[in-house]
Tab-separated table of C-alpha atoms and ligand atoms in Angstrom:
chain	number	residue	atom	x	y	z
A	1	MET	CA	33.501	-28.006	-89.641
A	2	SER	CA	30.190	-27.459	-90.667
A	3	ASN	CA	29.195	-30.049	-87.590
A	4	GLN	CA	30.988	-28.549	-84.802
A	5	GLN	CA	29.813	-25.268	-85.199
A	6	GLU	CA	26.173	-26.554	-85.103
A	7	SER	CA	24.511	-25.967	-81.938
A	8	ASN	CA	23.265	-27.680	-79.022
A	9	ILE	CA	21.042	-26.611	-76.126
A	10	ALA	CA	23.828	-26.345	-73.869
A	11	ILE	CA	25.812	-24.652	-76.180
A	12	SER	CA	22.982	-21.782	-77.045
A	13	PHE	CA	23.041	-21.283	-72.920
A	14	TYR	CA	26.488	-20.734	-72.446
A	15	ASN	CA	26.439	-17.912	-75.753
A	16	ILE	CA	23.379	-16.262	-74.223
A	17	HIS	CA	24.461	-16.376	-70.310
A	18	ASN	CA	28.449	-14.949	-71.986
A	19	ILE	CA	25.982	-12.130	-73.819
A	20	ILE	CA	24.916	-11.356	-70.675
A	21	THR	CA	28.063	-11.427	-68.207
A	22	ARG	CA	30.036	-9.422	-70.714
A	23	GLY	CA	26.999	-7.007	-71.071
A	24	LEU	CA	27.019	-7.086	-67.709
A	25	ARG	CA	30.267	-5.797	-66.951
A	26	VAL	CA	30.989	-4.056	-69.604
A	27	SER	CA	28.488	-1.893	-68.352
A	28	LEU	CA	28.783	-1.778	-64.985
A	29	GLU	CA	32.656	-0.101	-65.892
A	30	SER	CA	31.180	1.879	-68.360
A	31	VAL	CA	28.917	3.574	-65.936
A	32	GLN	CA	31.701	3.656	-63.494
A	33	GLY	CA	33.980	5.180	-66.338
A	34	VAL	CA	31.019	8.091	-67.280
A	35	LEU	CA	30.780	9.045	-63.828
A	36	GLN	CA	34.071	9.553	-63.272
A	37	ARG	CA	36.320	11.108	-66.132
A	38	GLY	CA	31.990	12.337	-68.055
A	39	PHE	CA	30.458	10.828	-71.823
A	40	GLN	CA	33.537	10.841	-74.873
A	41	GLY	CA	31.212	13.193	-76.826
A	42	GLU	CA	27.813	12.592	-78.064
A	43	GLU	CA	28.815	9.856	-79.434
A	44	GLY	CA	30.618	8.588	-76.831
A	45	ARG	CA	26.682	9.201	-74.323
A	46	GLU	CA	24.205	7.583	-77.290
A	47	GLY	CA	26.273	4.032	-77.121
A	48	PHE	CA	26.304	3.837	-73.840
A	49	PHE	CA	22.585	4.189	-73.487
A	50	ASN	CA	21.880	1.793	-76.551
A	51	PHE	CA	23.944	-0.559	-74.812
A	52	ILE	CA	22.239	-0.487	-71.381
A	53	ARG	CA	18.988	-0.191	-72.908
A	54	ALA	CA	20.048	-3.559	-75.220
A	55	LEU	CA	21.161	-4.937	-72.522
A	56	THR	CA	17.743	-4.689	-70.101
A	57	SER	CA	16.182	-6.128	-73.811
A	58	VAL	CA	17.857	-9.160	-74.123
A	59	MET	CA	18.097	-10.374	-70.402
A	60	ASN	CA	14.185	-9.644	-69.563
A	61	ALA	CA	13.920	-11.704	-73.385
A	62	HIS	CA	15.865	-14.574	-71.779
A	63	HIS	CA	14.205	-14.736	-68.843
A	64	LEU	CA	11.020	-14.798	-70.628
A	65	THR	CA	12.509	-17.340	-72.808
A	66	GLU	CA	13.158	-19.669	-69.705
A	67	ASP	CA	10.072	-19.105	-67.867
A	68	GLU	CA	7.768	-19.415	-70.590
A	69	ILE	CA	8.631	-22.945	-72.903
A	70	VAL	CA	12.802	-23.649	-71.716
A	71	PHE	CA	11.362	-24.550	-67.715
A	72	PRO	CA	8.392	-26.112	-68.457
A	73	TYR	CA	9.839	-28.195	-71.392
A	74	PHE	CA	12.425	-29.872	-68.859
A	75	ARG	CA	9.999	-29.377	-65.677
A	76	ASP	CA	8.639	-33.037	-66.312
A	77	LYS	CA	11.650	-34.682	-68.066
A	78	LEU	CA	13.835	-33.032	-63.905
A	79	PRO	CA	11.435	-33.006	-61.193
A	80	GLU	CA	13.751	-32.444	-58.668
A	81	ALA	CA	15.861	-29.155	-60.755
A	82	PRO	CA	14.395	-25.118	-58.986
A	83	PHE	CA	12.583	-23.950	-62.001
A	84	ASP	CA	10.581	-22.323	-59.716
A	85	SER	CA	13.294	-20.377	-57.153
A	86	LEU	CA	14.912	-19.887	-60.851
A	87	THR	CA	11.790	-17.990	-61.914
A	88	TYR	CA	11.474	-16.676	-58.686
A	89	TYR	CA	14.723	-14.914	-59.093
A	90	HIS	CA	13.549	-13.561	-62.941
A	91	HIS	CA	11.136	-11.609	-60.966
A	92	VAL	CA	14.179	-9.880	-58.949
A	93	MET	CA	16.151	-9.072	-61.921
A	94	VAL	CA	13.180	-7.578	-63.970
A	95	LEU	CA	12.618	-4.928	-60.966
A	96	ILE	CA	16.484	-4.049	-60.949
A	97	LEU	CA	16.109	-4.244	-64.464
A	98	ASP	CA	13.137	-1.912	-63.980
A	99	GLU	CA	14.848	0.525	-62.393
A	100	ILE	CA	17.923	0.918	-64.481
A	101	ASN	CA	15.477	1.429	-67.259
A	102	LEU	CA	13.417	4.555	-65.197
A	103	ALA	CA	16.500	5.678	-64.179
A	104	VAL	CA	18.313	6.190	-68.064
A	105	ASN	CA	15.269	7.611	-69.307
A	106	LYS	CA	15.898	10.336	-66.036
A	107	CYS	CA	19.171	10.665	-67.621
A	108	SER	CA	17.601	13.338	-70.430
A	109	ASN	CA	16.770	15.938	-67.058
A	110	LYS	CA	20.527	17.446	-66.515
A	111	ASP	CA	19.977	18.182	-63.158
A	112	GLN	CA	19.642	14.910	-61.747
A	113	LEU	CA	21.787	12.963	-64.660
A	114	GLU	CA	24.937	11.828	-61.413
A	115	THR	CA	21.606	10.793	-59.002
A	116	GLU	CA	20.574	8.289	-61.685
A	117	LEU	CA	23.949	7.340	-63.169
A	118	ARG	CA	24.219	5.956	-59.953
A	119	ASN	CA	21.238	4.324	-59.163
A	120	ILE	CA	22.486	3.076	-61.988
A	121	GLU	CA	25.633	1.527	-60.496
A	122	ASN	CA	24.112	0.337	-58.057
A	123	ASP	CA	21.539	-1.869	-59.307
A	124	LEU	CA	24.236	-2.606	-61.914
A	125	ALA	CA	26.664	-3.736	-59.393
A	126	ARG	CA	24.137	-5.715	-57.772
A	127	LEU	CA	23.197	-7.636	-60.947
A	128	ASN	CA	27.028	-8.451	-61.804
A	129	GLU	CA	27.287	-9.690	-57.903
A	130	ASP	CA	24.027	-12.173	-58.426
A	131	TRP	CA	24.197	-12.961	-62.048
A	132	PRO	CA	27.173	-16.412	-61.267
A	133	PHE	CA	24.673	-17.402	-58.651
A	134	HIS	CA	21.939	-17.273	-61.277
A	135	ILE	CA	22.986	-19.728	-63.776
A	136	GLN	CA	25.430	-21.698	-62.133
A	137	PRO	CA	22.236	-23.845	-61.127
A	138	GLU	CA	20.733	-23.769	-64.196
A	139	THR	CA	24.189	-24.768	-66.164
A	140	ASP	CA	24.212	-27.613	-63.101
A	141	GLU	CA	20.316	-28.270	-62.451
A	142	PHE	CA	19.478	-28.747	-66.767
A	143	ILE	CA	22.010	-27.271	-69.105
A	144	ASN	CA	24.666	-29.843	-68.596
A	145	LYS	CA	22.275	-32.725	-68.611
A	146	ALA	CA	20.116	-31.418	-71.578
A	147	ASP	CA	22.494	-33.371	-74.013
A	148	ALA	CA	21.460	-36.833	-71.975
A	149	LEU	CA	18.116	-36.155	-72.345
A	150	VAL	CA	17.352	-35.158	-75.143
A	151	PRO	CA	17.971	-36.629	-79.006
A	152	VAL	CA	19.904	-33.971	-81.188
A	153	GLU	CA	17.491	-33.254	-83.643
A	154	GLU	CA	15.104	-32.391	-80.732
A	155	GLN	CA	17.589	-30.081	-79.340
A	156	LEU	CA	18.235	-28.289	-82.844
A	157	ARG	CA	14.372	-27.881	-83.103
A	158	LEU	CA	14.743	-26.234	-79.280
A	159	VAL	CA	17.790	-24.070	-79.766
A	160	ARG	CA	15.720	-22.355	-82.938
A	161	LEU	CA	12.565	-22.281	-80.859
A	162	PHE	CA	14.003	-20.626	-78.087
A	163	ALA	CA	16.111	-18.395	-80.245
A	164	GLU	CA	12.272	-17.437	-82.432
A	165	HIS	CA	10.986	-16.291	-78.711
A	166	ASP	CA	14.152	-14.436	-77.964
A	167	LEU	CA	13.810	-12.673	-80.686
A	168	LYS	CA	10.096	-11.833	-80.577
A	169	ASN	CA	10.811	-10.093	-76.722
A	170	ALA	CA	14.738	-8.658	-77.332
A	171	ILE	CA	13.068	-4.844	-78.731
A	172	PRO	CA	14.515	-2.559	-80.516
A	173	LEU	CA	15.796	-5.902	-82.453
A	174	TYR	CA	18.619	-3.413	-84.519
A	175	LEU	CA	20.252	-2.594	-80.826
A	176	THR	CA	19.858	-6.089	-79.690
A	177	ILE	CA	20.874	-8.192	-82.169
A	178	PRO	CA	24.110	-6.899	-82.721
A	179	PHE	CA	24.165	-6.086	-79.291
A	180	MET	CA	24.467	-10.439	-78.637
A	181	LEU	CA	26.666	-11.258	-81.728
A	182	TYR	CA	29.453	-7.696	-80.766
A	183	ASN	CA	29.568	-9.793	-76.847
A	184	LEU	CA	30.418	-13.264	-78.191
A	185	PRO	CA	34.568	-13.808	-79.486
A	186	GLN	CA	34.280	-14.258	-83.244
A	187	ASP	CA	33.684	-18.283	-83.083
A	188	ASP	CA	30.802	-18.107	-80.924
A	189	ARG	CA	29.307	-15.124	-83.005
A	190	MET	CA	29.587	-17.685	-86.113
A	191	VAL	CA	27.702	-20.422	-84.172
A	192	PHE	CA	25.318	-17.949	-82.926
A	193	SER	CA	24.888	-16.574	-85.987
A	194	GLN	CA	23.576	-19.597	-87.248
A	195	GLY	CA	19.991	-19.719	-85.262
A	196	MET	CA	19.384	-16.550	-87.234
A	197	PRO	CA	18.111	-15.633	-90.432
A	198	ALA	CA	21.021	-15.144	-93.163
A	199	GLU	CA	18.727	-12.055	-93.874
A	200	VAL	CA	20.041	-10.637	-90.480
A	201	ILE	CA	23.133	-11.515	-90.160
A	202	GLN	CA	24.014	-10.113	-94.402
A	203	ASN	CA	22.288	-6.818	-94.828
A	204	LEU	CA	20.332	-5.898	-91.467
A	205	VAL	CA	22.970	-6.154	-88.993
A	206	PRO	CA	26.126	-5.081	-91.515
A	207	VAL	CA	23.553	-2.700	-94.078
A	208	VAL	CA	20.500	-1.104	-92.457
A	209	TRP	CA	20.566	-1.209	-88.911
A	210	LYS	CA	24.277	-0.039	-88.883
A	211	GLU	CA	24.330	3.981	-88.765
A	212	LYS	CA	21.274	3.136	-85.370
A	213	TRP	CA	23.728	0.682	-83.216
A	214	GLU	CA	27.180	1.695	-84.476
A	215	SER	CA	27.261	4.023	-81.116
A	216	MET	CA	27.723	0.569	-79.435
A	217	LYS	CA	30.871	-0.129	-81.165
A	218	PRO	CA	33.407	1.268	-78.607
A	219	PHE	CA	31.489	-1.157	-76.263
A	220	LEU	CA	31.703	-4.017	-78.068
A	221	LEU	CA	33.797	-6.649	-79.083
A	222	ALA	CA	35.422	-6.505	-83.009
B	1	FE2	FE1	17.762	-17.330	-65.344
B	2	FE2	FE1	19.774	-18.504	-68.150
């Protein structure tokens, strides 16, 4: 069983892409729900905004990890892969993510709330539409090729390096780590957890940070 649970480059990318895919879908459905029915109490409001903050931070961190260490690592090994166009599209997505964060900040102003929620809805709709077309070439052009190119031990080292780089930029960690863990089904979550320090999984997420992230629970998987 322990072998099956070990991560490799392909598994780590499937997981982070699945986290973002679900995060984008749930965020869009949630903003549409809020526009129709309003917030489900103060806790619902806090959870909604925390979930979106976590999503934008995790996406930004993922793009940075790819641009700064993943693509440079694979560039020589896969000279035909479209790294430049993938990086270009990261920049496009970062602009949209910045717009979302700006709109979220303006939502504290009651008079602007509905307009800003509509802006968030439009931005999320666009990201949801574009995202599959961004991760498909990543999957085809380097993720699915990694196993043939990189020895198992080296893959484990890289997976840890990528995870560390993600965590440097995915702030605040008390939101982004629970967001990543609980946007994955349990089996995948177990594998994903192995890339994190035991203290984070056993103490910080379930105890120390709990009050800060538990408002997101209605949007997360059990
Ligand atoms: Fe990417
Ligand atoms: Fe990616």
